[in-house]
């Protein structure tokens, strides 16, 4: 039985909200991995004619088991990212567990980024994209599982993303990244049982998505686990890490940022006190969500010209 893009044991996380499309943002779907019938959704401001805008990837969350670019909350958030960041937004899908266990999602996400490189190199690129996208100003972000993906892309591509030339990644935004490990953090062990993303769901997502026979110390899950290669030697592009203070994943996000900063990486960590996992898509018009959008915008503008 396929749990596809929203069915099965985690339906409590599906957002039954209307899509708010006021026509200020144009969008369309494109197949980027025909072998797996994977699509991405492109967004651009309706008034972007003649201007080159940065490109902002947004990888959705869902514990690697659920989620889609077509989810209303995902689409509404991408509308906001597009209009408020003044960017071309790319929201790819990726294969989901348990039918496709990790690292399938990471591999698919790399294909999505390389699709952009294909467009940049093509003699006949998609005109919908080529006249507005600045391939030298690309940012890669992800929410929850998507934040995990963004980390692995940052580690794989390294500073300057040389294998993507002429595409140039300028920075990464990890929104409540979904990391794990066999040893519980303080918040995982003692945090509220009624959290939006509770411990039962976290464990279930990992149980369904890690390679068969593996634990949550697998390198895809735990970047600092006993089987993970050290990140100290990697020259990362700038990374912004965001966490909610009441998110059970907060300790891992904070530890991730602290360790990389101690190794001299260009890391910013922002914590929103009292906020739950995914607060920015649950209520994208709240004061914390508006503040986060401003922080992301400032991060992008700060690293436009970084060499």
PDB file of C-alpha atoms in Angstrom:
ATOM      1  CA  UNK A   1       0.000   0.000   0.000  1.00  0.00           C
ATOM      2  CA  UNK A   2       1.364   3.415  -0.924  1.00  0.00           C
ATOM      3  CA  UNK A   3       1.059   6.279   1.516  1.00  0.00           C
ATOM      4  CA  UNK A   4       1.973   8.521  -1.379  1.00  0.00           C
ATOM      5  CA  UNK A   5       1.653  12.190  -0.596  1.00  0.00           C
ATOM      6  CA  UNK A   6      -0.489  12.375   2.474  1.00  0.00           C
ATOM      7  CA  UNK A   7      -2.276   9.108   3.159  1.00  0.00           C
ATOM      8  CA  UNK A   8      -1.609   6.627   5.940  1.00  0.00           C
ATOM      9  CA  UNK A   9      -0.574   6.990   9.557  1.00  0.00           C
ATOM     10  CA  UNK A  10       0.278  10.684   9.704  1.00  0.00           C
ATOM     11  CA  UNK A  11      -2.823  12.367   8.355  1.00  0.00           C
ATOM     12  CA  UNK A  12      -2.927  14.658  11.409  1.00  0.00           C
ATOM     13  CA  UNK A  13      -0.141  16.656   9.803  1.00  0.00           C
ATOM     14  CA  UNK A  14      -2.070  17.314   6.582  1.00  0.00           C
ATOM     15  CA  UNK A  15      -3.198  20.906   6.235  1.00  0.00           C
ATOM     16  CA  UNK A  16      -6.827  21.339   5.256  1.00  0.00           C
ATOM     17  CA  UNK A  17      -6.506  24.983   4.268  1.00  0.00           C
ATOM     18  CA  UNK A  18      -7.471  26.845   1.086  1.00  0.00           C
ATOM     19  CA  UNK A  19      -4.877  27.840  -1.496  1.00  0.00           C
ATOM     20  CA  UNK A  20      -4.671  31.628  -1.516  1.00  0.00           C
ATOM     21  CA  UNK A  21      -3.812  32.570  -5.083  1.00  0.00           C
ATOM     22  CA  UNK A  22      -4.327  36.263  -5.828  1.00  0.00           C
ATOM     23  CA  UNK A  23      -2.569  36.086  -9.226  1.00  0.00           C
ATOM     24  CA  UNK A  24       0.371  38.190  -8.016  1.00  0.00           C
ATOM     25  CA  UNK A  25       2.564  35.094  -8.417  1.00  0.00           C
ATOM     26  CA  UNK A  26       2.755  32.934 -11.546  1.00  0.00           C
ATOM     27  CA  UNK A  27       3.455  29.226 -11.230  1.00  0.00           C
ATOM     28  CA  UNK A  28       3.705  26.017 -13.226  1.00  0.00           C
ATOM     29  CA  UNK A  29       4.868  22.405 -12.848  1.00  0.00           C
ATOM     30  CA  UNK A  30       7.830  20.825 -14.645  1.00  0.00           C
ATOM     31  CA  UNK A  31       9.048  17.202 -14.730  1.00  0.00           C
ATOM     32  CA  UNK A  32      12.688  17.113 -13.617  1.00  0.00           C
ATOM     33  CA  UNK A  33      13.250  13.360 -13.117  1.00  0.00           C
ATOM     34  CA  UNK A  34      11.262  11.413 -15.726  1.00  0.00           C
ATOM     35  CA  UNK A  35      12.534   8.040 -14.489  1.00  0.00           C
ATOM     36  CA  UNK A  36      10.639   8.568 -11.233  1.00  0.00           C
ATOM     37  CA  UNK A  37       7.969  10.926 -12.605  1.00  0.00           C
ATOM     38  CA  UNK A  38       9.088  13.644 -10.201  1.00  0.00           C
ATOM     39  CA  UNK A  39       7.955  17.216 -10.678  1.00  0.00           C
ATOM     40  CA  UNK A  40       8.907  20.580  -9.301  1.00  0.00           C
ATOM     41  CA  UNK A  41       6.776  23.689  -9.062  1.00  0.00           C
ATOM     42  CA  UNK A  42       8.188  26.981 -10.345  1.00  0.00           C
ATOM     43  CA  UNK A  43       7.031  30.339  -8.989  1.00  0.00           C
ATOM     44  CA  UNK A  44       7.843  33.900 -10.028  1.00  0.00           C
ATOM     45  CA  UNK A  45       6.340  37.322  -9.361  1.00  0.00           C
ATOM     46  CA  UNK A  46       3.788  38.275 -12.006  1.00  0.00           C
ATOM     47  CA  UNK A  47       5.511  41.639 -12.451  1.00  0.00           C
ATOM     48  CA  UNK A  48       9.030  40.203 -12.872  1.00  0.00           C
ATOM     49  CA  UNK A  49       9.353  40.872 -16.606  1.00  0.00           C
ATOM     50  CA  UNK A  50      12.811  42.167 -17.479  1.00  0.00           C
ATOM     51  CA  UNK A  51      14.357  41.747 -14.020  1.00  0.00           C
ATOM     52  CA  UNK A  52      16.793  39.050 -12.905  1.00  0.00           C
ATOM     53  CA  UNK A  53      15.834  37.592  -9.551  1.00  0.00           C
ATOM     54  CA  UNK A  54      17.610  35.239  -7.139  1.00  0.00           C
ATOM     55  CA  UNK A  55      16.545  31.585  -7.147  1.00  0.00           C
ATOM     56  CA  UNK A  56      15.259  30.075  -3.896  1.00  0.00           C
ATOM     57  CA  UNK A  57      14.776  26.307  -3.590  1.00  0.00           C
ATOM     58  CA  UNK A  58      12.200  25.141  -1.065  1.00  0.00           C
ATOM     59  CA  UNK A  59      12.214  21.439  -0.144  1.00  0.00           C
ATOM     60  CA  UNK A  60       9.055  20.463   1.734  1.00  0.00           C
ATOM     61  CA  UNK A  61       8.904  18.617   5.025  1.00  0.00           C
ATOM     62  CA  UNK A  62       6.976  15.532   6.120  1.00  0.00           C
ATOM     63  CA  UNK A  63       9.478  13.246   7.822  1.00  0.00           C
ATOM     64  CA  UNK A  64      10.527  11.829   4.420  1.00  0.00           C
ATOM     65  CA  UNK A  65       7.224   9.914   4.454  1.00  0.00           C
ATOM     66  CA  UNK A  66       4.535  12.447   3.494  1.00  0.00           C
ATOM     67  CA  UNK A  67       4.297  15.844   1.859  1.00  0.00           C
ATOM     68  CA  UNK A  68       4.216  17.345  -1.604  1.00  0.00           C
ATOM     69  CA  UNK A  69       4.796  20.534  -3.539  1.00  0.00           C
ATOM     70  CA  UNK A  70       1.011  20.469  -4.071  1.00  0.00           C
ATOM     71  CA  UNK A  71       0.069  20.614  -0.382  1.00  0.00           C
ATOM     72  CA  UNK A  72      -1.899  23.841   0.229  1.00  0.00           C
ATOM     73  CA  UNK A  73       0.351  24.980   3.078  1.00  0.00           C
ATOM     74  CA  UNK A  74       3.416  24.385   0.920  1.00  0.00           C
ATOM     75  CA  UNK A  75       1.942  26.285  -2.009  1.00  0.00           C
ATOM     76  CA  UNK A  76       0.776  29.187   0.164  1.00  0.00           C
ATOM     77  CA  UNK A  77       4.227  29.453   1.734  1.00  0.00           C
ATOM     78  CA  UNK A  78       5.883  29.437  -1.688  1.00  0.00           C
ATOM     79  CA  UNK A  79       3.555  32.250  -2.787  1.00  0.00           C
ATOM     80  CA  UNK A  80       4.771  34.256   0.192  1.00  0.00           C
ATOM     81  CA  UNK A  81       8.425  33.423  -0.410  1.00  0.00           C
ATOM     82  CA  UNK A  82       8.116  34.482  -4.033  1.00  0.00           C
ATOM     83  CA  UNK A  83       6.433  37.814  -3.403  1.00  0.00           C
ATOM     84  CA  UNK A  84       8.189  38.835  -0.203  1.00  0.00           C
ATOM     85  CA  UNK A  85      11.695  37.736  -1.173  1.00  0.00           C
ATOM     86  CA  UNK A  86      11.257  38.875  -4.788  1.00  0.00           C
ATOM     87  CA  UNK A  87      12.671  35.567  -5.973  1.00  0.00           C
ATOM     88  CA  UNK A  88      12.104  32.695  -8.343  1.00  0.00           C
ATOM     89  CA  UNK A  89      11.044  29.841  -6.042  1.00  0.00           C
ATOM     90  CA  UNK A  90      11.527  26.181  -6.970  1.00  0.00           C
ATOM     91  CA  UNK A  91       9.647  23.580  -4.905  1.00  0.00           C
ATOM     92  CA  UNK A  92      10.631  20.017  -5.904  1.00  0.00           C
ATOM     93  CA  UNK A  93       9.042  16.757  -4.886  1.00  0.00           C
ATOM     94  CA  UNK A  94      11.154  13.718  -3.997  1.00  0.00           C
ATOM     95  CA  UNK A  95      10.476  10.024  -3.537  1.00  0.00           C
ATOM     96  CA  UNK A  96       8.917   9.157  -0.199  1.00  0.00           C
ATOM     97  CA  UNK A  97       9.386   6.362   2.321  1.00  0.00           C
ATOM     98  CA  UNK A  98       8.658   3.640   3.160  1.00  0.00           C
ATOM     99  CA  UNK A  99       8.543   2.612  -0.509  1.00  0.00           C
ATOM    100  CA  UNK A 100      11.687   4.654  -1.177  1.00  0.00           C
ATOM    101  CA  UNK A 101      13.889   4.795   1.877  1.00  0.00           C
ATOM    102  CA  UNK A 102      16.739   7.193   2.447  1.00  0.00           C
ATOM    103  CA  UNK A 103      18.936   8.312   0.783  1.00  0.00           C
ATOM    104  CA  UNK A 104      16.455   8.366  -2.152  1.00  0.00           C
ATOM    105  CA  UNK A 105      15.118  11.781  -1.126  1.00  0.00           C
ATOM    106  CA  UNK A 106      18.639  13.234  -1.006  1.00  0.00           C
ATOM    107  CA  UNK A 107      19.480  11.814  -4.430  1.00  0.00           C
ATOM    108  CA  UNK A 108      16.258  13.197  -5.945  1.00  0.00           C
ATOM    109  CA  UNK A 109      16.892  16.623  -4.459  1.00  0.00           C
ATOM    110  CA  UNK A 110      20.347  16.748  -6.011  1.00  0.00           C
ATOM    111  CA  UNK A 111      18.710  15.923  -9.355  1.00  0.00           C
ATOM    112  CA  UNK A 112      16.363  18.869  -8.866  1.00  0.00           C
ATOM    113  CA  UNK A 113      19.275  21.244  -8.321  1.00  0.00           C
ATOM    114  CA  UNK A 114      21.098  19.782 -11.322  1.00  0.00           C
ATOM    115  CA  UNK A 115      17.951  20.350 -13.387  1.00  0.00           C
ATOM    116  CA  UNK A 116      18.550  24.060 -12.803  1.00  0.00           C
ATOM    117  CA  UNK A 117      22.114  23.629 -14.047  1.00  0.00           C
ATOM    118  CA  UNK A 118      20.750  21.966 -17.199  1.00  0.00           C
ATOM    119  CA  UNK A 119      18.558  25.019 -17.749  1.00  0.00           C
ATOM    120  CA  UNK A 120      21.500  27.365 -17.253  1.00  0.00           C
ATOM    121  CA  UNK A 121      23.607  25.447 -19.805  1.00  0.00           C
ATOM    122  CA  UNK A 122      20.890  24.790 -22.367  1.00  0.00           C
ATOM    123  CA  UNK A 123      20.783  26.500 -25.750  1.00  0.00           C
ATOM    124  CA  UNK A 124      17.003  26.365 -25.455  1.00  0.00           C
ATOM    125  CA  UNK A 125      16.199  26.830 -21.773  1.00  0.00           C
ATOM    126  CA  UNK A 126      12.667  27.139 -20.519  1.00  0.00           C
ATOM    127  CA  UNK A 127      11.853  30.779 -21.390  1.00  0.00           C
ATOM    128  CA  UNK A 128       9.493  30.930 -18.418  1.00  0.00           C
ATOM    129  CA  UNK A 129      12.584  30.620 -16.210  1.00  0.00           C
ATOM    130  CA  UNK A 130      15.575  31.829 -18.219  1.00  0.00           C
ATOM    131  CA  UNK A 131      14.516  35.466 -18.605  1.00  0.00           C
ATOM    132  CA  UNK A 132      14.014  36.028 -14.909  1.00  0.00           C
ATOM    133  CA  UNK A 133      16.285  33.634 -12.962  1.00  0.00           C
ATOM    134  CA  UNK A 134      19.770  34.751 -11.908  1.00  0.00           C
ATOM    135  CA  UNK A 135      21.648  31.434 -11.928  1.00  0.00           C
ATOM    136  CA  UNK A 136      24.576  33.007 -10.066  1.00  0.00           C
ATOM    137  CA  UNK A 137      22.410  33.813  -7.018  1.00  0.00           C
ATOM    138  CA  UNK A 138      20.861  30.564  -5.804  1.00  0.00           C
ATOM    139  CA  UNK A 139      19.779  29.739  -2.257  1.00  0.00           C
ATOM    140  CA  UNK A 140      18.717  26.291  -1.071  1.00  0.00           C
ATOM    141  CA  UNK A 141      16.225  25.981   1.766  1.00  0.00           C
ATOM    142  CA  UNK A 142      14.200  23.230   3.319  1.00  0.00           C
ATOM    143  CA  UNK A 143      11.585  22.767   6.007  1.00  0.00           C
ATOM    144  CA  UNK A 144      12.011  19.869   8.491  1.00  0.00           C
ATOM    145  CA  UNK A 145      12.949  16.873   6.298  1.00  0.00           C
ATOM    146  CA  UNK A 146      13.705  19.484   3.655  1.00  0.00           C
ATOM    147  CA  UNK A 147      16.117  21.122   6.103  1.00  0.00           C
ATOM    148  CA  UNK A 148      17.904  17.798   6.434  1.00  0.00           C
ATOM    149  CA  UNK A 149      18.079  17.681   2.626  1.00  0.00           C
ATOM    150  CA  UNK A 150      19.478  21.223   2.491  1.00  0.00           C
ATOM    151  CA  UNK A 151      22.247  20.200   4.902  1.00  0.00           C
ATOM    152  CA  UNK A 152      23.250  17.200   2.814  1.00  0.00           C
ATOM    153  CA  UNK A 153      23.282  19.297  -0.358  1.00  0.00           C
ATOM    154  CA  UNK A 154      25.472  21.884   1.388  1.00  0.00           C
ATOM    155  CA  UNK A 155      27.916  19.159   2.465  1.00  0.00           C
ATOM    156  CA  UNK A 156      27.907  17.540  -0.989  1.00  0.00           C
ATOM    157  CA  UNK A 157      28.275  20.707  -3.063  1.00  0.00           C
ATOM    158  CA  UNK A 158      30.725  22.605  -0.836  1.00  0.00           C
ATOM    159  CA  UNK A 159      31.664  26.260  -1.049  1.00  0.00           C
ATOM    160  CA  UNK A 160      30.915  27.777  -4.429  1.00  0.00           C
ATOM    161  CA  UNK A 161      29.090  24.629  -5.663  1.00  0.00           C
ATOM    162  CA  UNK A 162      31.721  24.032  -8.411  1.00  0.00           C
ATOM    163  CA  UNK A 163      29.965  20.955  -9.838  1.00  0.00           C
ATOM    164  CA  UNK A 164      26.915  23.115 -10.623  1.00  0.00           C
ATOM    165  CA  UNK A 165      28.708  25.745 -12.733  1.00  0.00           C
ATOM    166  CA  UNK A 166      27.391  28.171 -13.974  1.00  0.00           C
ATOM    167  CA  UNK A 167      24.830  27.842 -11.178  1.00  0.00           C
ATOM    168  CA  UNK A 168      26.251  29.309  -7.988  1.00  0.00           C
ATOM    169  CA  UNK A 169      24.748  28.548  -4.588  1.00  0.00           C
ATOM    170  CA  UNK A 170      25.191  31.509  -2.241  1.00  0.00           C
ATOM    171  CA  UNK A 171      23.724  30.062   0.933  1.00  0.00           C
ATOM    172  CA  UNK A 172      21.446  27.573   2.678  1.00  0.00           C
ATOM    173  CA  UNK A 173      18.433  28.038   4.953  1.00  0.00           C
ATOM    174  CA  UNK A 174      17.639  25.112   7.286  1.00  0.00           C
ATOM    175  CA  UNK A 175      14.155  25.592   8.735  1.00  0.00           C
ATOM    176  CA  UNK A 176      13.618  23.313  11.746  1.00  0.00           C
ATOM    177  CA  UNK A 177      15.892  20.646  10.226  1.00  0.00           C
ATOM    178  CA  UNK A 178      14.852  17.039  10.832  1.00  0.00           C
ATOM    179  CA  UNK A 179      17.887  15.371  12.411  1.00  0.00           C
ATOM    180  CA  UNK A 180      17.912  12.404  14.767  1.00  0.00           C
ATOM    181  CA  UNK A 181      20.058  10.034  16.810  1.00  0.00           C
ATOM    182  CA  UNK A 182      19.797   7.050  19.108  1.00  0.00           C
ATOM    183  CA  UNK A 183      20.531   9.163  22.193  1.00  0.00           C
ATOM    184  CA  UNK A 184      17.579  11.384  23.110  1.00  0.00           C
ATOM    185  CA  UNK A 185      18.079  15.114  23.487  1.00  0.00           C
ATOM    186  CA  UNK A 186      16.661  16.880  26.527  1.00  0.00           C
ATOM    187  CA  UNK A 187      13.660  18.251  24.625  1.00  0.00           C
ATOM    188  CA  UNK A 188      12.961  14.912  22.954  1.00  0.00           C
ATOM    189  CA  UNK A 189      12.958  13.192  26.341  1.00  0.00           C
ATOM    190  CA  UNK A 190      11.218  15.872  28.409  1.00  0.00           C
ATOM    191  CA  UNK A 191       9.344  18.032  25.900  1.00  0.00           C
ATOM    192  CA  UNK A 192       5.551  18.382  25.732  1.00  0.00           C
ATOM    193  CA  UNK A 193       3.715  15.216  24.738  1.00  0.00           C
ATOM    194  CA  UNK A 194       1.136  17.252  22.825  1.00  0.00           C
ATOM    195  CA  UNK A 195       3.704  18.932  20.578  1.00  0.00           C
ATOM    196  CA  UNK A 196       2.642  19.391  16.947  1.00  0.00           C
ATOM    197  CA  UNK A 197       5.484  17.062  15.966  1.00  0.00           C
ATOM    198  CA  UNK A 198       5.555  14.699  18.934  1.00  0.00           C
ATOM    199  CA  UNK A 199       8.066  12.011  19.791  1.00  0.00           C
ATOM    200  CA  UNK A 200       5.805   9.202  18.564  1.00  0.00           C
ATOM    201  CA  UNK A 201       5.624  10.776  15.114  1.00  0.00           C
ATOM    202  CA  UNK A 202       9.340  11.519  15.029  1.00  0.00           C
ATOM    203  CA  UNK A 203      10.150   7.879  15.838  1.00  0.00           C
ATOM    204  CA  UNK A 204       7.615   6.632  13.315  1.00  0.00           C
ATOM    205  CA  UNK A 205       9.007   8.765  10.516  1.00  0.00           C
ATOM    206  CA  UNK A 206      12.547   7.545  11.161  1.00  0.00           C
ATOM    207  CA  UNK A 207      11.447   3.923  11.477  1.00  0.00           C
ATOM    208  CA  UNK A 208       9.779   4.152   8.065  1.00  0.00           C
ATOM    209  CA  UNK A 209      12.496   6.121   6.274  1.00  0.00           C
ATOM    210  CA  UNK A 210      15.933   4.883   7.409  1.00  0.00           C
ATOM    211  CA  UNK A 211      17.520   2.079   5.369  1.00  0.00           C
ATOM    212  CA  UNK A 212      16.306  -1.346   6.469  1.00  0.00           C
ATOM    213  CA  UNK A 213      18.348  -2.615   9.415  1.00  0.00           C
ATOM    214  CA  UNK A 214      19.795   0.816  10.238  1.00  0.00           C
ATOM    215  CA  UNK A 215      19.276   3.025  13.292  1.00  0.00           C
ATOM    216  CA  UNK A 216      18.860   6.757  13.720  1.00  0.00           C
ATOM    217  CA  UNK A 217      22.631   7.056  13.952  1.00  0.00           C
ATOM    218  CA  UNK A 218      22.740   6.517  10.191  1.00  0.00           C
ATOM    219  CA  UNK A 219      24.762   9.385   8.603  1.00  0.00           C
ATOM    220  CA  UNK A 220      21.711  10.675   6.709  1.00  0.00           C
ATOM    221  CA  UNK A 221      19.881  11.063  10.021  1.00  0.00           C
ATOM    222  CA  UNK A 222      22.606  12.052  12.490  1.00  0.00           C
ATOM    223  CA  UNK A 223      25.320  14.324  11.038  1.00  0.00           C
ATOM    224  CA  UNK A 224      27.398  13.850  14.194  1.00  0.00           C
ATOM    225  CA  UNK A 225      26.760  10.152  14.755  1.00  0.00           C
ATOM    226  CA  UNK A 226      29.396   7.448  15.247  1.00  0.00           C
ATOM    227  CA  UNK A 227      29.251   6.470  11.551  1.00  0.00           C
ATOM    228  CA  UNK A 228      29.189   9.978  10.093  1.00  0.00           C
ATOM    229  CA  UNK A 229      32.188  11.606   8.445  1.00  0.00           C
ATOM    230  CA  UNK A 230      33.383  14.748  10.182  1.00  0.00           C
ATOM    231  CA  UNK A 231      31.999  18.010   8.812  1.00  0.00           C
ATOM    232  CA  UNK A 232      34.964  19.971  10.121  1.00  0.00           C
ATOM    233  CA  UNK A 233      36.961  19.784   6.886  1.00  0.00           C
ATOM    234  CA  UNK A 234      34.074  20.830   4.616  1.00  0.00           C
ATOM    235  CA  UNK A 235      34.145  24.404   3.360  1.00  0.00           C
ATOM    236  CA  UNK A 236      30.464  25.319   3.540  1.00  0.00           C
ATOM    237  CA  UNK A 237      28.615  28.186   1.971  1.00  0.00           C
ATOM    238  CA  UNK A 238      26.846  30.382   4.570  1.00  0.00           C
ATOM    239  CA  UNK A 239      24.065  28.601   6.449  1.00  0.00           C
ATOM    240  CA  UNK A 240      21.087  30.025   8.345  1.00  0.00           C
ATOM    241  CA  UNK A 241      19.550  27.629  10.888  1.00  0.00           C
ATOM    242  CA  UNK A 242      16.092  28.374  12.292  1.00  0.00           C
ATOM    243  CA  UNK A 243      14.334  26.605  15.166  1.00  0.00           C
ATOM    244  CA  UNK A 244      11.235  27.026  17.296  1.00  0.00           C
ATOM    245  CA  UNK A 245      11.905  27.097  21.026  1.00  0.00           C
ATOM    246  CA  UNK A 246       9.150  24.547  21.718  1.00  0.00           C
ATOM    247  CA  UNK A 247      10.038  22.256  18.820  1.00  0.00           C
ATOM    248  CA  UNK A 248      11.231  18.841  20.017  1.00  0.00           C
ATOM    249  CA  UNK A 249      13.893  19.037  17.269  1.00  0.00           C
ATOM    250  CA  UNK A 250      15.268  22.343  18.595  1.00  0.00           C
ATOM    251  CA  UNK A 251      18.170  20.856  20.569  1.00  0.00           C
ATOM    252  CA  UNK A 252      19.539  19.099  17.498  1.00  0.00           C
ATOM    253  CA  UNK A 253      19.289  22.234  15.341  1.00  0.00           C
ATOM    254  CA  UNK A 254      21.008  24.303  18.006  1.00  0.00           C
ATOM    255  CA  UNK A 255      23.753  21.699  18.469  1.00  0.00           C
ATOM    256  CA  UNK A 256      24.268  21.531  14.697  1.00  0.00           C
ATOM    257  CA  UNK A 257      24.752  25.292  14.460  1.00  0.00           C
ATOM    258  CA  UNK A 258      26.984  25.433  17.536  1.00  0.00           C
ATOM    259  CA  UNK A 259      29.324  22.701  16.341  1.00  0.00           C
ATOM    260  CA  UNK A 260      29.708  24.164  12.860  1.00  0.00           C
ATOM    261  CA  UNK A 261      30.306  27.628  14.301  1.00  0.00           C
ATOM    262  CA  UNK A 262      33.011  26.236  16.609  1.00  0.00           C
ATOM    263  CA  UNK A 263      34.711  24.874  13.472  1.00  0.00           C
ATOM    264  CA  UNK A 264      34.736  28.352  11.971  1.00  0.00           C
ATOM    265  CA  UNK A 265      31.835  27.900   9.542  1.00  0.00           C
ATOM    266  CA  UNK A 266      29.682  30.853   8.507  1.00  0.00           C
ATOM    267  CA  UNK A 267      26.611  29.916  10.523  1.00  0.00           C
ATOM    268  CA  UNK A 268      23.692  31.972  11.809  1.00  0.00           C
ATOM    269  CA  UNK A 269      21.290  30.464  14.340  1.00  0.00           C
ATOM    270  CA  UNK A 270      17.902  32.012  15.095  1.00  0.00           C
ATOM    271  CA  UNK A 271      15.489  30.629  17.685  1.00  0.00           C
ATOM    272  CA  UNK A 272      11.870  31.688  18.039  1.00  0.00           C
ATOM    273  CA  UNK A 273      10.845  31.407  21.677  1.00  0.00           C
ATOM    274  CA  UNK A 274       7.710  29.374  22.332  1.00  0.00           C
ATOM    275  CA  UNK A 275       7.187  28.409  18.678  1.00  0.00           C
ATOM    276  CA  UNK A 276       6.298  24.905  17.559  1.00  0.00           C
ATOM    277  CA  UNK A 277       7.673  22.876  14.687  1.00  0.00           C
ATOM    278  CA  UNK A 278       6.705  24.412  11.333  1.00  0.00           C
ATOM    279  CA  UNK A 279       5.158  27.554  12.848  1.00  0.00           C
ATOM    280  CA  UNK A 280       5.946  29.518   9.684  1.00  0.00           C
ATOM    281  CA  UNK A 281       3.751  27.323   7.466  1.00  0.00           C
ATOM    282  CA  UNK A 282       1.063  26.630  10.077  1.00  0.00           C
ATOM    283  CA  UNK A 283       0.415  30.371  10.422  1.00  0.00           C
ATOM    284  CA  UNK A 284       2.427  32.211   7.756  1.00  0.00           C
ATOM    285  CA  UNK A 285       0.921  35.589   8.700  1.00  0.00           C
ATOM    286  CA  UNK A 286       1.802  35.479  12.397  1.00  0.00           C
ATOM    287  CA  UNK A 287       4.277  37.941  13.899  1.00  0.00           C
ATOM    288  CA  UNK A 288       7.026  35.264  14.280  1.00  0.00           C
ATOM    289  CA  UNK A 289       6.453  34.119  10.673  1.00  0.00           C
ATOM    290  CA  UNK A 290       6.715  37.693   9.404  1.00  0.00           C
ATOM    291  CA  UNK A 291       9.898  38.180  11.410  1.00  0.00           C
ATOM    292  CA  UNK A 292      11.355  34.978   9.975  1.00  0.00           C
ATOM    293  CA  UNK A 293      10.607  36.117   6.424  1.00  0.00           C
ATOM    294  CA  UNK A 294      12.504  39.334   7.113  1.00  0.00           C
ATOM    295  CA  UNK A 295      15.453  37.347   8.533  1.00  0.00           C
ATOM    296  CA  UNK A 296      15.556  35.140   5.421  1.00  0.00           C
ATOM    297  CA  UNK A 297      15.404  38.219   3.184  1.00  0.00           C
ATOM    298  CA  UNK A 298      18.279  39.842   5.088  1.00  0.00           C
ATOM    299  CA  UNK A 299      20.305  36.628   4.859  1.00  0.00           C
ATOM    300  CA  UNK A 300      19.828  36.539   1.083  1.00  0.00           C
ATOM    301  CA  UNK A 301      20.754  40.186   0.645  1.00  0.00           C
ATOM    302  CA  UNK A 302      23.809  39.797   2.882  1.00  0.00           C
ATOM    303  CA  UNK A 303      25.239  37.017   0.736  1.00  0.00           C
ATOM    304  CA  UNK A 304      24.398  38.263  -2.763  1.00  0.00           C
ATOM    305  CA  UNK A 305      27.970  39.297  -3.479  1.00  0.00           C
ATOM    306  CA  UNK A 306      29.910  36.955  -1.229  1.00  0.00           C
ATOM    307  CA  UNK A 307      32.840  35.385  -3.073  1.00  0.00           C
TER     308      UNK A 307
END
